[in-house]
Amino acid sequence: MPQTITSFATRVVRRHRDPVAVQALRSTAAAVLSYVAALQLSSEPNPLTAPLTALLVVQVTLYSTLTTSIRRVNSVIVGVLIAIGFSALVGLTWWSLGLLILASLVVGHLVRVDEFVPEVAISAMLVLGVTQVADTAWDRVLETLIGAVVGLLVNLLLAPPLWVGPAGTAITDLAGRMSRLLDHLGEDPLGPAKVERAAARLHEARRLDNDIAQVDAALRQAEDSLRLNPRVKEGLLFRLVLRTGLDTLEICAVVLRVACRTLTDLAKARPGDGPLFPSETTAALQQVLRHTAVAVESFAQLITAQVSANAEEAEARLTGELAVARAYRDRLAELLAAGAREDPEHWQLHGALLAEIDRVLDELGVDKRSQRLLEELDAHTRARRTGRFRGRLLTRLRRTAGQDVR
């Protein structure tokens, strides 16, 4: 019985820290509070626009909430004003409905509400469909403002969840898939099906593009959750570490795809049932790819150290695996050079494969990662200084213009 209680308590604590659970509780609280407030301030018996707006305003991050709330409220108000104009002129008919939707979509683009353009038309249709348009319209505006204000207050009082953990998990999963691809590349295909197997690995490498797009979306959400979050003291550093790390993995994925293309071309160029390389060369290539695969996973652990808390261990493991991989790479280069002298027909493909291995090992290097991170920090610092300088310059110009007017 005590173990059951302990297990239940552990699950509750984990769900309490889960970003999805936290976001669900925050959204629910914002919707209920906005509905209660609207009941007191609006004349509508069921002011559901307020909780609807609160649900839409309470985004997953404080940064996205602040950046979207104004556009969302603007889209609703514009739709209400358009509906008031149409109700005074033509009323509701099938052709006026079409004109209303067209006008709302056009005006939505003109007022630059971006992704909330459809909400202009939705608000206009909902208001136009009621009997007392004027009263209902302004009640709808009031409810929208109530929902937006409550949503902002909830985000300010209840800290939004951090999405660094899910982003780190996504990066680790991507590195795992890349590691498995490297292991598959080390398998020397034999027999008539070696071309098909090499082509299958090429398709596997191409699928990494979709995986990177999904990880990028998770990382953007994590970056937004770090902005303006009072619980984070080094949000900029976290964002840059994750972003530069994903950029490195993306480059490695592209190079791996090219390496798969090289091996596929080599399989096509070597007809028959024989192997792609002699046994000694194959063994050296397998060792290079195996240690590179481990290095990729260690690199992912290193860049997600703020959520896995094992940065030193991951860096030491990464450095060691890269050193071993480079040693086998040198041995592989000697064997490929000797093979090129005996079989000069395929020296271009051998050289291309060696260059692609070099690029992956170089990108995963600790020094390369540190250099890229410092460059991003310098670029961000320069951008902030430039922004402050422009702000001071504009202030001086306005003051000068004001003095000239006087």
GROMACS .gro file of C-alpha atoms in nm:
model
  406
    1MET     CA    1   0.000   0.000   0.000
    2PRO     CA    2   0.272   0.260   0.083
    3GLN     CA    3   0.443   0.179  -0.249
    4THR     CA    4   0.117   0.243  -0.435
    5ILE     CA    5   0.076   0.581  -0.264
    6THR     CA    6   0.437   0.671  -0.341
    7SER     CA    7   0.397   0.572  -0.705
    8PHE     CA    8   0.078   0.777  -0.735
    9ALA     CA    9   0.246   1.080  -0.574
   10THR     CA   10   0.540   1.048  -0.814
   11ARG     CA   11   0.307   1.046  -1.116
   12VAL     CA   12   0.123   1.351  -0.985
   13VAL     CA   13   0.449   1.543  -0.939
   14ARG     CA   14   0.566   1.450  -1.288
   15ARG     CA   15   0.238   1.557  -1.446
   16HIS     CA   16   0.251   1.879  -1.244
   17ARG     CA   17   0.586   1.957  -1.406
   18ASP     CA   18   0.479   1.842  -1.751
   19PRO     CA   19   0.441   2.145  -1.983
   20VAL     CA   20   0.126   2.004  -2.143
   21ALA     CA   21  -0.046   1.958  -1.806
   22VAL     CA   22   0.062   2.302  -1.687
   23GLN     CA   23  -0.065   2.465  -2.004
   24ALA     CA   24  -0.400   2.285  -1.977
   25LEU     CA   25  -0.450   2.409  -1.620
   26ARG     CA   26  -0.354   2.766  -1.714
   27SER     CA   27  -0.590   2.772  -2.013
   28THR     CA   28  -0.876   2.634  -1.806
   29ALA     CA   29  -0.822   2.888  -1.530
   30ALA     CA   30  -0.808   3.176  -1.779
   31ALA     CA   31  -1.129   3.066  -1.953
   32VAL     CA   32  -1.326   3.027  -1.627
   33LEU     CA   33  -1.205   3.356  -1.483
   34SER     CA   34  -1.283   3.547  -1.802
   35TYR     CA   35  -1.634   3.396  -1.814
   36VAL     CA   36  -1.703   3.498  -1.455
   37ALA     CA   37  -1.575   3.850  -1.523
   38ALA     CA   38  -1.783   3.879  -1.839
   39LEU     CA   39  -2.099   3.774  -1.653
   40GLN     CA   40  -2.051   4.074  -1.426
   41LEU     CA   41  -1.955   4.328  -1.691
   42SER     CA   42  -2.146   4.225  -2.003
   43SER     CA   43  -2.522   4.228  -2.064
   44GLU     CA   44  -2.507   3.899  -2.255
   45PRO     CA   45  -2.656   3.602  -2.063
   46ASN     CA   46  -2.389   3.364  -2.197
   47PRO     CA   47  -2.075   3.565  -2.278
   48LEU     CA   48  -1.880   3.279  -2.434
   49THR     CA   49  -1.666   3.512  -2.643
   50ALA     CA   50  -1.465   3.603  -2.332
   51PRO     CA   51  -1.350   3.248  -2.244
   52LEU     CA   52  -1.294   3.176  -2.613
   53THR     CA   53  -1.065   3.477  -2.642
   54ALA     CA   54  -0.886   3.383  -2.320
   55LEU     CA   55  -0.820   3.034  -2.452
   56LEU     CA   56  -0.676   3.179  -2.770
   57VAL     CA   57  -0.473   3.446  -2.594
   58VAL     CA   58  -0.315   3.217  -2.334
   59GLN     CA   59  -0.061   3.071  -2.569
   60VAL     CA   60   0.198   2.817  -2.467
   61THR     CA   61   0.453   3.089  -2.391
   62LEU     CA   62   0.441   3.440  -2.247
   63TYR     CA   63   0.630   3.577  -2.547
   64SER     CA   64   0.378   3.440  -2.800
   65THR     CA   65   0.092   3.565  -2.583
   66LEU     CA   66   0.222   3.920  -2.580
   67THR     CA   67   0.297   3.915  -2.951
   68THR     CA   68  -0.040   3.774  -3.059
   69SER     CA   69  -0.290   3.928  -2.816
   70ILE     CA   70  -0.299   4.270  -2.981
   71ARG     CA   71  -0.348   4.124  -3.328
   72ARG     CA   72  -0.619   3.887  -3.206
   73VAL     CA   73  -0.817   4.162  -3.029
   74ASN     CA   74  -0.772   4.386  -3.332
   75SER     CA   75  -0.910   4.117  -3.562
   76VAL     CA   76  -1.226   4.078  -3.351
   77ILE     CA   77  -1.289   4.453  -3.324
   78VAL     CA   78  -1.241   4.503  -3.699
   79GLY     CA   79  -1.486   4.219  -3.770
   80VAL     CA   80  -1.744   4.374  -3.537
   81LEU     CA   81  -1.714   4.714  -3.702
   82ILE     CA   82  -1.757   4.561  -4.048
   83ALA     CA   83  -2.067   4.374  -3.928
   84ILE     CA   84  -2.218   4.696  -3.790
   85GLY     CA   85  -2.169   4.865  -4.126
   86PHE     CA   86  -2.324   4.580  -4.322
   87SER     CA   87  -2.621   4.550  -4.086
   88ALA     CA   88  -2.699   4.920  -4.128
   89LEU     CA   89  -2.677   4.904  -4.508
   90VAL     CA   90  -2.797   4.567  -4.640
   91GLY     CA   91  -2.872   4.322  -4.359
   92LEU     CA   92  -2.815   3.949  -4.386
   93THR     CA   93  -2.870   3.780  -4.724
   94TRP     CA   94  -2.677   3.521  -4.915
   95TRP     CA   95  -2.504   3.782  -5.131
   96SER     CA   96  -2.438   4.021  -4.842
   97LEU     CA   97  -2.282   3.730  -4.652
   98GLY     CA   98  -2.045   3.672  -4.942
   99LEU     CA   99  -1.956   4.040  -4.959
  100LEU     CA  100  -1.909   4.046  -4.580
  101ILE     CA  101  -1.663   3.757  -4.589
  102LEU     CA  102  -1.472   3.904  -4.884
  103ALA     CA  103  -1.454   4.248  -4.724
  104SER     CA  104  -1.346   4.101  -4.390
  105LEU     CA  105  -1.063   3.901  -4.545
  106VAL     CA  106  -0.941   4.200  -4.747
  107VAL     CA  107  -0.958   4.439  -4.450
  108GLY     CA  108  -0.790   4.178  -4.229
  109HIS     CA  109  -0.488   4.183  -4.458
  110LEU     CA  110  -0.490   4.562  -4.470
  111VAL     CA  111  -0.483   4.600  -4.090
  112ARG     CA  112  -0.208   4.335  -4.073
  113VAL     CA  113  -0.350   4.090  -3.824
  114ASP     CA  114  -0.141   3.820  -3.995
  115GLU     CA  115  -0.257   3.467  -3.906
  116PHE     CA  116  -0.580   3.600  -3.749
  117VAL     CA  117  -0.731   3.719  -4.078
  118PRO     CA  118  -0.999   3.443  -4.072
  119GLU     CA  119  -1.109   3.562  -3.726
  120VAL     CA  120  -1.210   3.897  -3.879
  121ALA     CA  121  -1.461   3.719  -4.101
  122ILE     CA  122  -1.573   3.486  -3.820
  123SER     CA  123  -1.643   3.777  -3.584
  124ALA     CA  124  -1.830   3.967  -3.856
  125MET     CA  125  -2.052   3.668  -3.941
  126LEU     CA  126  -2.133   3.592  -3.577
  127VAL     CA  127  -2.233   3.952  -3.506
  128LEU     CA  128  -2.428   3.995  -3.830
  129GLY     CA  129  -2.633   3.685  -3.756
  130VAL     CA  130  -2.791   3.823  -3.440
  131THR     CA  131  -3.100   4.041  -3.416
  132GLN     CA  132  -2.983   4.344  -3.220
  133VAL     CA  133  -2.659   4.401  -3.397
  134ALA     CA  134  -2.541   4.719  -3.228
  135ASP     CA  135  -2.587   4.606  -2.869
  136THR     CA  136  -2.449   4.259  -2.935
  137ALA     CA  137  -2.156   4.398  -3.131
  138TRP     CA  138  -2.028   4.615  -2.850
  139ASP     CA  139  -2.090   4.339  -2.598
  140ARG     CA  140  -1.878   4.115  -2.816
  141VAL     CA  141  -1.601   4.376  -2.819
  142LEU     CA  142  -1.622   4.403  -2.441
  143GLU     CA  143  -1.609   4.025  -2.398
  144THR     CA  144  -1.309   4.006  -2.628
  145LEU     CA  145  -1.125   4.268  -2.426
  146ILE     CA  146  -1.214   4.089  -2.101
  147GLY     CA  147  -1.083   3.759  -2.234
  148ALA     CA  148  -0.763   3.921  -2.360
  149VAL     CA  149  -0.696   4.101  -2.031
  150VAL     CA  150  -0.764   3.791  -1.822
  151GLY     CA  151  -0.541   3.584  -2.050
  152LEU     CA  152  -0.256   3.830  -2.011
  153LEU     CA  153  -0.300   3.844  -1.633
  154VAL     CA  154  -0.296   3.465  -1.608
  155ASN     CA  155   0.027   3.456  -1.803
  156LEU     CA  156   0.180   3.721  -1.579
  157LEU     CA  157   0.066   3.569  -1.250
  158LEU     CA  158   0.100   3.200  -1.340
  159ALA     CA  159   0.441   3.149  -1.500
  160PRO     CA  160   0.414   2.973  -1.838
  161PRO     CA  161   0.576   2.630  -1.864
  162LEU     CA  162   0.924   2.589  -2.003
  163TRP     CA  163   0.942   2.380  -2.318
  164VAL     CA  164   1.317   2.321  -2.300
  165GLY     CA  165   1.268   1.962  -2.188
  166PRO     CA  166   1.056   1.854  -2.488
  167ALA     CA  167   1.296   2.035  -2.722
  168GLY     CA  168   1.591   1.857  -2.566
  169THR     CA  169   1.413   1.524  -2.603
  170ALA     CA  170   1.342   1.601  -2.969
  171ILE     CA  171   1.710   1.681  -3.031
  172THR     CA  172   1.818   1.362  -2.852
  173ASP     CA  173   1.576   1.153  -3.059
  174LEU     CA  174   1.706   1.312  -3.380
  175ALA     CA  175   2.063   1.229  -3.279
  176GLY     CA  176   1.955   0.872  -3.208
  177ARG     CA  177   1.812   0.835  -3.558
  178MET     CA  178   2.130   0.978  -3.709
  179SER     CA  179   2.336   0.737  -3.498
  180ARG     CA  180   2.134   0.439  -3.623
  181LEU     CA  181   2.185   0.557  -3.981
  182LEU     CA  182   2.560   0.566  -3.926
  183ASP     CA  183   2.548   0.211  -3.791
  184HIS     CA  184   2.354   0.100  -4.097
  185LEU     CA  185   2.611   0.261  -4.325
  186GLY     CA  186   2.877   0.043  -4.164
  187GLU     CA  187   2.700  -0.274  -4.276
  188ASP     CA  188   2.866  -0.387  -4.598
  189PRO     CA  189   2.589  -0.506  -4.834
  190LEU     CA  190   2.658  -0.819  -5.034
  191GLY     CA  191   2.482  -0.995  -5.318
  192PRO     CA  192   2.255  -0.859  -5.591
  193ALA     CA  193   2.050  -0.657  -5.340
  194LYS     CA  194   2.337  -0.433  -5.232
  195VAL     CA  195   2.220  -0.148  -5.461
  196GLU     CA  196   1.868  -0.167  -5.317
  197ARG     CA  197   2.001  -0.165  -4.962
  198ALA     CA  198   2.224   0.132  -5.034
  199ALA     CA  199   1.927   0.316  -5.188
  200ALA     CA  200   1.718   0.234  -4.879
  201ARG     CA  201   1.979   0.401  -4.660
  202LEU     CA  202   1.969   0.703  -4.889
  203HIS     CA  203   1.591   0.727  -4.838
  204GLU     CA  204   1.647   0.692  -4.463
  205ALA     CA  205   1.888   0.985  -4.476
  206ARG     CA  206   1.639   1.194  -4.672
  207ARG     CA  207   1.372   1.133  -4.409
  208LEU     CA  208   1.594   1.314  -4.162
  209ASP     CA  209   1.484   1.640  -4.327
  210ASN     CA  210   1.131   1.591  -4.194
  211ASP     CA  211   1.269   1.501  -3.852
  212ILE     CA  212   1.476   1.819  -3.845
  213ALA     CA  213   1.170   2.028  -3.935
  214GLN     CA  214   0.980   1.879  -3.639
  215VAL     CA  215   1.271   1.939  -3.403
  216ASP     CA  216   1.299   2.295  -3.530
  217ALA     CA  217   0.933   2.356  -3.444
  218ALA     CA  218   0.986   2.218  -3.092
  219LEU     CA  219   1.297   2.432  -3.055
  220ARG     CA  220   1.115   2.749  -3.162
  221GLN     CA  221   0.854   2.680  -2.896
  222ALA     CA  222   1.129   2.632  -2.638
  223GLU     CA  223   1.297   2.956  -2.746
  224ASP     CA  224   0.972   3.146  -2.705
  225SER     CA  225   0.917   2.995  -2.361
  226LEU     CA  226   1.257   3.124  -2.250
  227ARG     CA  227   1.187   3.481  -2.362
  228LEU     CA  228   1.042   3.712  -2.097
  229ASN     CA  229   1.013   3.420  -1.853
  230PRO     CA  230   1.086   3.526  -1.493
  231ARG     CA  231   1.200   3.177  -1.400
  232VAL     CA  232   1.490   3.183  -1.646
  233LYS     CA  233   1.805   3.384  -1.576
  234GLU     CA  234   2.017   3.275  -1.875
  235GLY     CA  235   1.752   3.232  -2.140
  236LEU     CA  236   1.968   3.377  -2.419
  237LEU     CA  237   2.249   3.129  -2.352
  238PHE     CA  238   2.008   2.836  -2.344
  239ARG     CA  239   1.851   2.945  -2.671
  240LEU     CA  240   2.184   2.986  -2.848
  241VAL     CA  241   2.320   2.654  -2.720
  242LEU     CA  242   2.017   2.464  -2.846
  243ARG     CA  243   1.995   2.655  -3.173
  244THR     CA  244   2.362   2.620  -3.265
  245GLY     CA  245   2.349   2.254  -3.166
  246LEU     CA  246   2.055   2.188  -3.395
  247ASP     CA  247   2.232   2.375  -3.675
  248THR     CA  248   2.528   2.141  -3.634
  249LEU     CA  249   2.309   1.832  -3.644
  250GLU     CA  250   2.134   1.967  -3.953
  251ILE     CA  251   2.467   2.012  -4.131
  252CYS     CA  252   2.567   1.659  -4.032
  253ALA     CA  253   2.237   1.525  -4.163
  254VAL     CA  254   2.297   1.691  -4.500
  255VAL     CA  255   2.651   1.549  -4.516
  256LEU     CA  256   2.521   1.203  -4.423
  257ARG     CA  257   2.271   1.224  -4.705
  258VAL     CA  258   2.554   1.302  -4.945
  259ALA     CA  259   2.757   1.013  -4.803
  260CYS     CA  260   2.465   0.780  -4.865
  261ARG     CA  261   2.449   0.909  -5.220
  262THR     CA  262   2.821   0.833  -5.259
  263LEU     CA  263   2.783   0.478  -5.127
  264THR     CA  264   2.482   0.423  -5.354
  265ASP     CA  265   2.681   0.537  -5.657
  266LEU     CA  266   2.969   0.313  -5.551
  267ALA     CA  267   2.734   0.014  -5.520
  268LYS     CA  268   2.603   0.083  -5.871
  269ALA     CA  269   2.956   0.117  -6.006
  270ARG     CA  270   3.063  -0.221  -5.865
  271PRO     CA  271   2.854  -0.486  -6.039
  272GLY     CA  272   2.839  -0.840  -5.912
  273ASP     CA  273   2.810  -0.995  -5.569
  274GLY     CA  274   3.139  -0.866  -5.428
  275PRO     CA  275   3.175  -0.619  -5.141
  276LEU     CA  276   3.219  -0.244  -5.186
  277PHE     CA  277   3.562  -0.248  -5.019
  278PRO     CA  278   3.825  -0.503  -4.919
  279SER     CA  279   3.775  -0.657  -4.576
  280GLU     CA  280   4.038  -0.443  -4.403
  281THR     CA  281   3.897  -0.123  -4.551
  282THR     CA  282   3.545  -0.229  -4.454
  283ALA     CA  283   3.655  -0.289  -4.094
  284ALA     CA  284   3.819   0.055  -4.073
  285LEU     CA  285   3.509   0.222  -4.219
  286GLN     CA  286   3.285   0.041  -3.973
  287GLN     CA  287   3.497   0.161  -3.681
  288VAL     CA  288   3.487   0.520  -3.806
  289LEU     CA  289   3.111   0.513  -3.845
  290ARG     CA  290   3.054   0.337  -3.510
  291HIS     CA  291   3.253   0.589  -3.312
  292THR     CA  292   3.100   0.876  -3.510
  293ALA     CA  293   2.756   0.741  -3.422
  294VAL     CA  294   2.843   0.746  -3.051
  295ALA     CA  295   2.987   1.096  -3.094
  296VAL     CA  296   2.659   1.221  -3.242
  297GLU     CA  297   2.466   1.096  -2.938
  298SER     CA  298   2.724   1.248  -2.702
  299PHE     CA  299   2.697   1.579  -2.888
  300ALA     CA  300   2.320   1.579  -2.837
  301GLN     CA  301   2.368   1.512  -2.465
  302LEU     CA  302   2.617   1.797  -2.448
  303ILE     CA  303   2.392   2.062  -2.605
  304THR     CA  304   2.097   1.955  -2.390
  305ALA     CA  305   2.305   1.961  -2.072
  306GLN     CA  306   2.074   2.219  -1.910
  307VAL     CA  307   1.804   1.951  -1.898
  308SER     CA  308   2.019   1.639  -1.861
  309ALA     CA  309   2.278   1.786  -1.618
  310ASN     CA  310   2.573   1.577  -1.744
  311ALA     CA  311   2.767   1.824  -1.959
  312GLU     CA  312   3.116   1.729  -1.842
  313GLU     CA  313   3.057   1.358  -1.892
  314ALA     CA  314   2.907   1.415  -2.236
  315GLU     CA  315   3.194   1.644  -2.342
  316ALA     CA  316   3.457   1.395  -2.227
  317ARG     CA  317   3.279   1.114  -2.407
  318LEU     CA  318   3.242   1.324  -2.721
  319THR     CA  319   3.610   1.419  -2.721
  320GLY     CA  320   3.718   1.058  -2.673
  321GLU     CA  321   3.493   0.917  -2.944
  322LEU     CA  322   3.603   1.183  -3.193
  323ALA     CA  323   3.969   1.108  -3.120
  324VAL     CA  324   3.918   0.736  -3.183
  325ALA     CA  325   3.711   0.807  -3.494
  326ARG     CA  326   3.983   1.034  -3.636
  327ALA     CA  327   4.245   0.766  -3.572
  328TYR     CA  328   4.043   0.512  -3.767
  329ARG     CA  329   3.975   0.779  -4.029
  330ASP     CA  330   4.351   0.815  -4.087
  331ARG     CA  331   4.380   0.439  -4.126
  332LEU     CA  332   4.085   0.442  -4.365
  333ALA     CA  333   4.250   0.718  -4.571
  334GLU     CA  334   4.565   0.506  -4.610
  335LEU     CA  335   4.364   0.203  -4.720
  336LEU     CA  336   4.152   0.404  -4.964
  337ALA     CA  337   4.466   0.562  -5.113
  338ALA     CA  338   4.620   0.220  -5.160
  339GLY     CA  339   4.298   0.094  -5.316
  340ALA     CA  340   4.289   0.392  -5.551
  341ARG     CA  341   4.632   0.299  -5.684
  342GLU     CA  342   4.515  -0.053  -5.755
  343ASP     CA  343   4.167   0.048  -5.877
  344PRO     CA  344   4.188   0.412  -6.000
  345GLU     CA  345   3.846   0.397  -6.162
  346HIS     CA  346   3.660   0.478  -5.837
  347TRP     CA  347   3.908   0.712  -5.667
  348GLN     CA  348   3.666   1.004  -5.694
  349LEU     CA  349   3.397   0.825  -5.492
  350HIS     CA  350   3.654   0.712  -5.235
  351GLY     CA  351   3.779   1.068  -5.195
  352ALA     CA  352   3.425   1.204  -5.168
  353LEU     CA  353   3.339   0.954  -4.893
  354LEU     CA  354   3.652   1.047  -4.699
  355ALA     CA  355   3.577   1.420  -4.733
  356GLU     CA  356   3.222   1.368  -4.605
  357ILE     CA  357   3.350   1.179  -4.301
  358ASP     CA  358   3.595   1.462  -4.233
  359ARG     CA  359   3.315   1.720  -4.249
  360VAL     CA  360   3.099   1.535  -3.996
  361LEU     CA  361   3.389   1.490  -3.753
  362ASP     CA  362   3.483   1.857  -3.790
  363GLU     CA  363   3.126   1.977  -3.724
  364LEU     CA  364   3.098   1.767  -3.409
  365GLY     CA  365   3.422   1.898  -3.262
  366VAL     CA  366   3.406   2.073  -2.926
  367ASP     CA  367   3.624   2.359  -3.050
  368LYS     CA  368   3.400   2.414  -3.351
  369ARG     CA  369   3.093   2.418  -3.128
  370SER     CA  370   3.250   2.671  -2.888
  371GLN     CA  371   3.356   2.893  -3.177
  372ARG     CA  372   3.008   2.891  -3.328
  373LEU     CA  373   2.848   2.967  -2.992
  374LEU     CA  374   3.083   3.262  -2.935
  375GLU     CA  375   3.006   3.395  -3.281
  376GLU     CA  376   2.633   3.384  -3.211
  377LEU     CA  377   2.681   3.558  -2.876
  378ASP     CA  378   2.890   3.830  -3.041
  379ALA     CA  379   2.633   3.875  -3.317
  380HIS     CA  380   2.352   3.907  -3.063
  381THR     CA  381   2.552   4.158  -2.857
  382ARG     CA  382   2.626   4.368  -3.165
  383ALA     CA  383   2.260   4.359  -3.267
  384ARG     CA  384   2.154   4.483  -2.922
  385ARG     CA  385   2.411   4.760  -2.929
  386THR     CA  386   2.299   4.863  -3.278
  387GLY     CA  387   1.936   4.868  -3.162
  388ARG     CA  388   2.020   5.086  -2.863
  389PHE     CA  389   2.226   5.320  -3.082
  390ARG     CA  390   1.940   5.354  -3.331
  391GLY     CA  391   1.698   5.421  -3.046
  392ARG     CA  392   1.919   5.699  -2.906
  393LEU     CA  393   1.965   5.843  -3.255
  394LEU     CA  394   1.590   5.854  -3.319
  395THR     CA  395   1.534   6.018  -2.981
  396ARG     CA  396   1.787   6.288  -3.063
  397LEU     CA  397   1.632   6.345  -3.405
  398ARG     CA  398   1.285   6.382  -3.253
  399ARG     CA  399   1.417   6.626  -2.994
  400THR     CA  400   1.593   6.825  -3.265
  401ALA     CA  401   1.281   6.828  -3.478
  402GLY     CA  402   1.076   6.946  -3.180
  403GLN     CA  403   1.317   7.230  -3.114
  404ASP     CA  404   1.307   7.333  -3.478
  405VAL     CA  405   0.928   7.344  -3.469
  406ARG     CA  406   0.934   7.561  -3.159
   0.00000   0.00000   0.00000
